[in-house]
Short mmCIF file of C-alpha atoms in Angstrom, two decimals:
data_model
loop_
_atom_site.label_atom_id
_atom_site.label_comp_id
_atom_site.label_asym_id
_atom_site.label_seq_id
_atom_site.Cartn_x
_atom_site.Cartn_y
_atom_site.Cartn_z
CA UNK A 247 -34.63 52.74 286.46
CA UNK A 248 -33.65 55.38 289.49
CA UNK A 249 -35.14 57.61 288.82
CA UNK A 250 -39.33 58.47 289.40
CA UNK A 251 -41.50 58.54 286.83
CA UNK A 252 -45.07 57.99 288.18
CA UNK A 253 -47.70 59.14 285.81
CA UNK A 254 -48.42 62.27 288.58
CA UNK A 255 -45.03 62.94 288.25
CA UNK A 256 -44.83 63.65 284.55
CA UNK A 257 -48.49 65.42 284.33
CA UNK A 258 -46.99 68.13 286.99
CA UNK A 259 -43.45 68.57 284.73
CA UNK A 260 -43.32 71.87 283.13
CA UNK A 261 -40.94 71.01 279.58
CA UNK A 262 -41.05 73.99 278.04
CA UNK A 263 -37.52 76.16 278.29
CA UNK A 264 -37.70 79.21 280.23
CA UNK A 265 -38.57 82.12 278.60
CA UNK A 266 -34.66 83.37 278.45
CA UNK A 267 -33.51 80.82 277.10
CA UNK A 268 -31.17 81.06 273.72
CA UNK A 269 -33.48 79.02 271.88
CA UNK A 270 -35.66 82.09 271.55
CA UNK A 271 -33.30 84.04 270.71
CA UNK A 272 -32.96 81.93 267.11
CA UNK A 273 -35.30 82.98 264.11
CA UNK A 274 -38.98 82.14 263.85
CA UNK A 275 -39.53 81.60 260.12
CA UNK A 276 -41.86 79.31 258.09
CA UNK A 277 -41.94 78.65 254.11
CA UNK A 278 -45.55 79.82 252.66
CA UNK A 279 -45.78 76.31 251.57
CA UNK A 280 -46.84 74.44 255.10
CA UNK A 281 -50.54 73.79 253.60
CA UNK A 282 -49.46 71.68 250.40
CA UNK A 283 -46.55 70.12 252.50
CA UNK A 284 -49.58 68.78 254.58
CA UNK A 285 -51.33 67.17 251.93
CA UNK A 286 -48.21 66.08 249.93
CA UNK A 287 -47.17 64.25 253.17
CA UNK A 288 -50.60 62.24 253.14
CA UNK A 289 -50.26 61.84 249.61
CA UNK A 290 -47.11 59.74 249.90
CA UNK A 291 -48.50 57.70 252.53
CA UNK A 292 -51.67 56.62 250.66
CA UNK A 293 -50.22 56.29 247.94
CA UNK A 294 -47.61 53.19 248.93
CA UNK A 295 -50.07 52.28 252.03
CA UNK A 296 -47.96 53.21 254.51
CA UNK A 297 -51.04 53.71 256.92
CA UNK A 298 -53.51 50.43 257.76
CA UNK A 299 -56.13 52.39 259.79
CA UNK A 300 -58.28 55.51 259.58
CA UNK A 301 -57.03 56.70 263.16
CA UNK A 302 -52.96 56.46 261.83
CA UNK A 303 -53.94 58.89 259.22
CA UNK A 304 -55.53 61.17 261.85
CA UNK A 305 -52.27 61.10 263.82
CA UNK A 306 -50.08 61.52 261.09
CA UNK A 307 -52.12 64.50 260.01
CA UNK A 308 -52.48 65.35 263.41
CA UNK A 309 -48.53 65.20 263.93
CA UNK A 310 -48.32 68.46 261.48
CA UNK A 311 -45.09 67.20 259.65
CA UNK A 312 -45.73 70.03 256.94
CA UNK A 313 -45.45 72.63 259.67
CA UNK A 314 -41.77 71.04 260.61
CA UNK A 315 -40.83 71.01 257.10
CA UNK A 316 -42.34 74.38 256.70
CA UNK A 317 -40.44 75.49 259.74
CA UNK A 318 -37.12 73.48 259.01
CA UNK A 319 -36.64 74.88 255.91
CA UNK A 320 -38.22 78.13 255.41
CA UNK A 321 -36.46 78.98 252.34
CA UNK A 322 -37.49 75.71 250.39
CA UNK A 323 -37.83 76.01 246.43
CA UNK A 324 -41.58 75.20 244.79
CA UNK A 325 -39.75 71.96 243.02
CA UNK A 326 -38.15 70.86 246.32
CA UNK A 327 -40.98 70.21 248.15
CA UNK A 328 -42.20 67.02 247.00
CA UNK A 329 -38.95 65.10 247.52
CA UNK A 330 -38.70 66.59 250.98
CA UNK A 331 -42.40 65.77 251.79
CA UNK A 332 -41.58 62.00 250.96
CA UNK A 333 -38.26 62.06 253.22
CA UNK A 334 -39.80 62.91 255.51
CA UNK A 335 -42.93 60.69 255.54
CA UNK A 336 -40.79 57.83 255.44
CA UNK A 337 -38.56 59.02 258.58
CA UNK A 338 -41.68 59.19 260.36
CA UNK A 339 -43.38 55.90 259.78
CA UNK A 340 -39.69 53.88 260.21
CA UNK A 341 -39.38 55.89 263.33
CA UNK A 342 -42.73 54.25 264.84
CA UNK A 343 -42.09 51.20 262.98
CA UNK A 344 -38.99 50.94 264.89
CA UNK A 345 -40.95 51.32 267.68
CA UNK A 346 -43.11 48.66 266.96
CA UNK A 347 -42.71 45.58 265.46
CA UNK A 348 -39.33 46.50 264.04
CA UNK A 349 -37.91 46.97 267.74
CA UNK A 350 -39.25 43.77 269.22
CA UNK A 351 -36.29 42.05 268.05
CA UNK A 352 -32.86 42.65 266.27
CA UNK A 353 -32.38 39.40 263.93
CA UNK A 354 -33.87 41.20 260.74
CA UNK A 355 -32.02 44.34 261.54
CA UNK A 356 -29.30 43.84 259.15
CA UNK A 357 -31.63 42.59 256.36
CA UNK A 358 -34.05 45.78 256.88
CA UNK A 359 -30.62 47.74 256.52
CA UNK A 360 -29.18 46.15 253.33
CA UNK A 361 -32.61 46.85 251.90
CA UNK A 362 -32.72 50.88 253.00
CA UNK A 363 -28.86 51.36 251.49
CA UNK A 364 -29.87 49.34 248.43
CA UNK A 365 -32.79 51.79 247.47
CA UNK A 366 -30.25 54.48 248.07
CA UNK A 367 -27.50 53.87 245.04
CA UNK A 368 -25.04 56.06 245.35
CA UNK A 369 -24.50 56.62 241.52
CA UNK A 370 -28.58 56.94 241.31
CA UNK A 371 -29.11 54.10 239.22
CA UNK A 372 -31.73 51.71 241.16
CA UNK A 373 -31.97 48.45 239.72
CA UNK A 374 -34.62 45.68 240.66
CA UNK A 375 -38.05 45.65 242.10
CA UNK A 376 -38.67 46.94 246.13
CA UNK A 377 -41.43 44.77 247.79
CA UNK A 378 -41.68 46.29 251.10
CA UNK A 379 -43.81 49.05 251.59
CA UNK A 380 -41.09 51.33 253.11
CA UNK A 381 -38.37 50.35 251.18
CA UNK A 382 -40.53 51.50 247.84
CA UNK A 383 -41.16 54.18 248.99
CA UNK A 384 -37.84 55.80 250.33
CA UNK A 385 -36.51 54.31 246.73
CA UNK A 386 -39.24 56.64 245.51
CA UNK A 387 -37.92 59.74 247.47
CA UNK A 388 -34.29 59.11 246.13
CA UNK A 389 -35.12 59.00 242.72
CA UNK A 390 -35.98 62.70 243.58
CA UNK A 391 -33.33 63.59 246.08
CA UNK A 392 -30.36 62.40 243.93
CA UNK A 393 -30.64 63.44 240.51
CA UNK A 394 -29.77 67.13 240.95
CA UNK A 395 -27.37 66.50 243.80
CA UNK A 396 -23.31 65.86 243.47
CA UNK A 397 -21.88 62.16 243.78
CA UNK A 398 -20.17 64.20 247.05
CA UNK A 399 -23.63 65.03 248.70
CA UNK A 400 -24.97 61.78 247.98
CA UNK A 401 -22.14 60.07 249.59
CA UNK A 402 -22.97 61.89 252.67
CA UNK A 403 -26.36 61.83 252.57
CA UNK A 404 -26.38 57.81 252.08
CA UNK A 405 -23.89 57.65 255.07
CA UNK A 406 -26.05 59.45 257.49
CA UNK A 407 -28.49 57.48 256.52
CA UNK A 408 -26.73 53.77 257.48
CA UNK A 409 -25.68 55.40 261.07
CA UNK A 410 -29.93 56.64 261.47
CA UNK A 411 -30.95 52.81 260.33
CA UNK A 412 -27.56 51.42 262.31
CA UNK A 413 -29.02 53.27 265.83
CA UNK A 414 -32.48 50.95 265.37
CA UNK A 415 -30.66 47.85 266.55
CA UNK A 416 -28.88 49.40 269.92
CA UNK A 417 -32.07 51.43 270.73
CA UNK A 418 -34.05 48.07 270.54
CA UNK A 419 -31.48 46.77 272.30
CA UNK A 420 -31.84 48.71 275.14
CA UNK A 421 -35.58 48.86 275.14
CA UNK A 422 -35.23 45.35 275.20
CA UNK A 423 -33.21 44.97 278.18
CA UNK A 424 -34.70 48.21 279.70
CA UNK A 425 -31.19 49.79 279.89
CA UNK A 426 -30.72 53.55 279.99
CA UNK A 427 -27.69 54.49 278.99
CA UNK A 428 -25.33 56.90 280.59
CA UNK A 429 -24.82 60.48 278.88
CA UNK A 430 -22.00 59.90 277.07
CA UNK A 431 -22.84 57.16 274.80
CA UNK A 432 -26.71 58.37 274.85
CA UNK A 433 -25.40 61.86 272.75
CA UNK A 434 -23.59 59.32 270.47
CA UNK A 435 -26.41 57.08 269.91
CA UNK A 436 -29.15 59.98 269.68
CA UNK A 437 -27.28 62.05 267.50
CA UNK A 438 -27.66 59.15 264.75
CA UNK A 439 -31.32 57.82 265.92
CA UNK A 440 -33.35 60.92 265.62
CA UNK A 441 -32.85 61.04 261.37
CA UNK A 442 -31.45 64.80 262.39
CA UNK A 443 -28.28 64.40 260.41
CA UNK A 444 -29.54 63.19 257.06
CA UNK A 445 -32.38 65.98 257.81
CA UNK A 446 -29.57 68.43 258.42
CA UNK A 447 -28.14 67.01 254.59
CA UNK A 448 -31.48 68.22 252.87
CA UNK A 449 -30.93 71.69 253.45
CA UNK A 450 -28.87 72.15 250.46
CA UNK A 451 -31.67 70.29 248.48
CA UNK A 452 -34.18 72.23 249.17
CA UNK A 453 -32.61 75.14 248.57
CA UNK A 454 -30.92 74.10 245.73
CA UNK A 455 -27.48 74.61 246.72
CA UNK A 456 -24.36 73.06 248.13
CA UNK A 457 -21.12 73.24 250.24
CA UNK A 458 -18.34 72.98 248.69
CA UNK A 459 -16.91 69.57 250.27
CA UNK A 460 -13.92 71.59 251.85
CA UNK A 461 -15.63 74.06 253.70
CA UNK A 462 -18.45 70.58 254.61
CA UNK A 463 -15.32 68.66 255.82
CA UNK A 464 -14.04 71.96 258.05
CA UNK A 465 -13.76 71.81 261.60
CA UNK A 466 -16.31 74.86 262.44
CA UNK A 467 -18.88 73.66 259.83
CA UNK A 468 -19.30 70.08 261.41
CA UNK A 469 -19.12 71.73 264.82
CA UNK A 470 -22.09 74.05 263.90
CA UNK A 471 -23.84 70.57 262.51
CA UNK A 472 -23.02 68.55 265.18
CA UNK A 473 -24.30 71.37 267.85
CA UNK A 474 -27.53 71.50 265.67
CA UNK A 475 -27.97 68.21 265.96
CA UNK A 476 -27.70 67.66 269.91
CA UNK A 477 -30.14 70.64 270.52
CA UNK A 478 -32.52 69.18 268.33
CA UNK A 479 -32.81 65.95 269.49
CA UNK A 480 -32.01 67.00 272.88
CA UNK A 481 -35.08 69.44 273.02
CA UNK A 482 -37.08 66.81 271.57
CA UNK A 483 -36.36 64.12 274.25
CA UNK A 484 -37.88 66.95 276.83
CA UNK A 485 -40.75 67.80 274.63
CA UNK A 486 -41.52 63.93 274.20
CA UNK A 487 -41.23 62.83 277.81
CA UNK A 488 -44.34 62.25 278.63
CA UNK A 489 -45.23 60.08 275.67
CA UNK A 490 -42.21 58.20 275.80
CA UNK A 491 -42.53 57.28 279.44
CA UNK A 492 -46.21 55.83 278.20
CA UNK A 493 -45.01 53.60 275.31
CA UNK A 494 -41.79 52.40 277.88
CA UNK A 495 -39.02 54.32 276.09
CA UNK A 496 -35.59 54.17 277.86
CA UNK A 497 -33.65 56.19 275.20
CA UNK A 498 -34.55 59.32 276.11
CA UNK A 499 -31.97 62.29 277.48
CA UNK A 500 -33.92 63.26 280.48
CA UNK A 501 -33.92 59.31 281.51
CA UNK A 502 -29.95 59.14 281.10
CA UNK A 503 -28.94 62.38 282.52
CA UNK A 504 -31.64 61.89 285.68
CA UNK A 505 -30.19 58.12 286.02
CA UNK A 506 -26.46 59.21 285.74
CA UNK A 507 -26.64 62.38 288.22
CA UNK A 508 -29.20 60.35 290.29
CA UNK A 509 -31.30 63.57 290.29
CA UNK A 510 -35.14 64.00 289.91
CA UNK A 511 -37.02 64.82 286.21
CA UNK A 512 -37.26 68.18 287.40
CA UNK A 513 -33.44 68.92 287.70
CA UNK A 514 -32.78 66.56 284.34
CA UNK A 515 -34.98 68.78 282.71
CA UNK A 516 -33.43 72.03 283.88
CA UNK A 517 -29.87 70.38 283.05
CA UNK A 518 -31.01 69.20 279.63
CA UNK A 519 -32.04 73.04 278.69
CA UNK A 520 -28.09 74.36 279.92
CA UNK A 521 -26.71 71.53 277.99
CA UNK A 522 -28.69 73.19 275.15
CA UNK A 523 -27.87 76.55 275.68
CA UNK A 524 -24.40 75.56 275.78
CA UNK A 525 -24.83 73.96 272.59
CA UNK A 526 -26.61 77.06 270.54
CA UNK A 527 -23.65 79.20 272.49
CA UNK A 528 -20.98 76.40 270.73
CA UNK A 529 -22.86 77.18 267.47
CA UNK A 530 -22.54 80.80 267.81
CA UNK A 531 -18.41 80.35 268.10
CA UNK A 532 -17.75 78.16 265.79
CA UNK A 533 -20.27 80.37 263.11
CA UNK A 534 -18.17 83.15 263.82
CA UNK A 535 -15.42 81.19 263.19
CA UNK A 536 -16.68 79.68 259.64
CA UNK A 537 -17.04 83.33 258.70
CA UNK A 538 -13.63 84.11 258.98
CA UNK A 539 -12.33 81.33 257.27
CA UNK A 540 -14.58 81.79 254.71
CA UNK A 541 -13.34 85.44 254.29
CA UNK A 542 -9.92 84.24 253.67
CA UNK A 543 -10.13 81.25 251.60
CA UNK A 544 -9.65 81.67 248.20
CA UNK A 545 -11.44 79.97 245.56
CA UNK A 546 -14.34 79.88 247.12
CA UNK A 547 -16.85 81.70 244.45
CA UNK A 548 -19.45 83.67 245.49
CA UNK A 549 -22.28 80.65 245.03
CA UNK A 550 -20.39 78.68 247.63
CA UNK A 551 -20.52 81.55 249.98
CA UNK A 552 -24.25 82.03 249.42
CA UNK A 553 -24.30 78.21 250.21
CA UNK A 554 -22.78 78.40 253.26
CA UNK A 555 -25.02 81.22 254.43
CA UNK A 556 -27.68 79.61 253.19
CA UNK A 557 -26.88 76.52 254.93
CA UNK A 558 -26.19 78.41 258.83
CA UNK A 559 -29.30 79.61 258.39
CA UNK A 560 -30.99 76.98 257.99
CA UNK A 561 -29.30 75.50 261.15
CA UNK A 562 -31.08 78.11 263.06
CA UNK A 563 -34.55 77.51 261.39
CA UNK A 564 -34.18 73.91 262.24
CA UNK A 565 -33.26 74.57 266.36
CA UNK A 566 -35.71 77.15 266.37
CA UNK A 567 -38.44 75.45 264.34
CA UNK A 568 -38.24 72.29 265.33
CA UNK A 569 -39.31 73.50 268.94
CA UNK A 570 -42.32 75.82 268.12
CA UNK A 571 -43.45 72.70 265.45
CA UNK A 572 -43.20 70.29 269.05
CA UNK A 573 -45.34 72.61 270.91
CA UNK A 574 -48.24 72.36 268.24
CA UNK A 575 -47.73 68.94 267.04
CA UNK A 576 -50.17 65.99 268.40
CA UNK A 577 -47.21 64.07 268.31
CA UNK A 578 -46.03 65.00 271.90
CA UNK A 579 -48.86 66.29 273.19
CA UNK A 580 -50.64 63.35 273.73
CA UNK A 581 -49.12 60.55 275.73
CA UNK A 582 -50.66 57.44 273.96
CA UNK A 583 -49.84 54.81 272.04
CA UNK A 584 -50.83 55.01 268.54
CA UNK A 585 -47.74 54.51 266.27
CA UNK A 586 -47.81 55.43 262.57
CA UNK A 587 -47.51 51.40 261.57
CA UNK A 588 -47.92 48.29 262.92
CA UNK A 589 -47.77 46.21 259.62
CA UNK A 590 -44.14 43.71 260.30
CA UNK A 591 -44.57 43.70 256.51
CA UNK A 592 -43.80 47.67 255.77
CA UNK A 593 -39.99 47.12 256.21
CA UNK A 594 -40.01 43.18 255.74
CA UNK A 595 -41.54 41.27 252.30
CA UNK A 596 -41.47 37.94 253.86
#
């Protein structure tokens, strides 16, 4: 690695964005039900032992993943919010799994894959019993997720799901070999391995709604998604410097953008937030253009309008929220290494 990243180095960064930047700009909002999001999300993890010790439970109630939900999807219905809770205890724990034990090595990948897409029948119909802790559990979640949702959604839910557990085996990969990637290929990769996509899916669950396919499928709507996406992750690679530099992380934006312009963390930083800002300015352009087409197509009834709305909305909460949720989160504000799991046998039976 080029670039320096001595521990005095990272303890003098400033991450946050400047105060003009268009991330502020978004909407603030957060659903009333943050508090019972918090204990739901504990519930689900005691309740398939997803945790082994008393100090993972502190962290993951320390990491404030109700607030995120809370934040992410402000407008979430009373019924949704179990489901959601369960998502997105099981993104969380995989994450650090991955991290773990589950990124030491890539021969079980494909296993630990066929097991996550099996739990997630398309047609909603799960057959057989799930030993591994993980795999139970997200099998759990569907059960939820799918039954009020189209054959359509679930087809691209389940899809963005195999590209998050397909990014696993190249981010291990390059751990592994301590490779950080150039820019390019990093905004492929990160796009897939920070579970935003499939998150980006759930806003028409929890609000109880969806796109019609056509206007999903349209050029300005997966321009708006894809934009969401990048700032997300992008802002979260910032936020999480410091306590991926302690654990040894090489997939992180600042690393590949500092590496590839042979700059300091200072300047990636400061190029990371105007990559962002170009991204929230995309979003703007391409919503403006969704609303015109959505003007004049016809056909499209009034509940797929309210859909869409629904659904750009909830883009915003999710750039804006998921950086006030970072600043107040444990989860990136202390550089350490506690990881949610440690158990090999949470994604793997044998």
């Amino acid at each position: 690695m080029s670039v320096s990243t001595t521990a005095v180095d990272v303890r003098e960064l400033d991450c946050l964005p400047p105060p003009e930047h268009p991330l502020f700009a978004l909407p603030a909002r957060i659903s009333p039900h943050r508090a019972r999001l918090e204990r739901l999300i504990l519930d689900w993890a005691d309740a398939f032992e997803l945790l082994e010790t008393p100090r993972q439970r502190e962290r993951l109630a320390g990491t404030r993943l109700g607030e995120l939900v809370a934040r992410a999807f402000p407008f979430v219905r009373e019924d949704r919010l179990e489901a959601l809770a369960g998502w997105f205890t099981w993104a969380f724990v995989i994450d650090d799994w991955y991290d773990g034990p589950g990124g030491a090595a890539t021969h079980g990948h494909e296993r630990a894959l066929a097991q996550v897409l099996a739990a997630l029948p398309v047609d909603g119909c799960q057959t057989g019993d799930y030993d591994a802790g993980l795999v139970r559990q997200l099998a759990a979640v569907w059960r939820l997720l799918a039954g009020p949702q189209s054959v359509a959604w679930r087809l691209r839910f389940v899809d963005d799901m195999a590209g998050f557990m397909e990014s696993f085996a190249y981010e291990a990969i390059n751990r592994r070999s301590r490779h950080v990637p150039k820019v390019l290929p990093y905004a492929q990769l990160r796009r897939q391995s920070g579970g935003i996509t499939p998150c980006l899916r759930l806003l028409e669950y929890a609000a109880g709604l969806e796109v019609p396919g056509i206007i999903a499928r349209s050029d300005p709507f997966r321009r708006m998604f894809d934009h969401t996406a990048d700032v997300v992750v992008w802002v979260n690679d910032v936020l999480s410097l410091r306590k991926e530099l302690a654990i040894g992380e090489v997939s992180n934006g600042v690393l590949a953008v500092a590496t590839e312009r042979r700059c300091d963390l200072r300047t990636a930083i400061d190029l990371v937030y105007r990559r962002v800002a170009e991204d929230i300015d995309a979003f703007h352009c391409a919503e403006q253009e969704l609303a015109d087409m959505c003007a004049d197509w016809c056909g499209l009834a009034d509940a797929d309008r309210h859909a869409v709305r629904v659904c750009v909305e909830g883009m915003k909460s999710w750039m804006r929220g998921n950086l006030d949720w970072s600043l107040r989160s444990e989860r990136y504000a202390q550089a350490d290494t506690v990881r949610l799991c440690t158990s090999p046998r949470l994604l793997s039976a044998e």
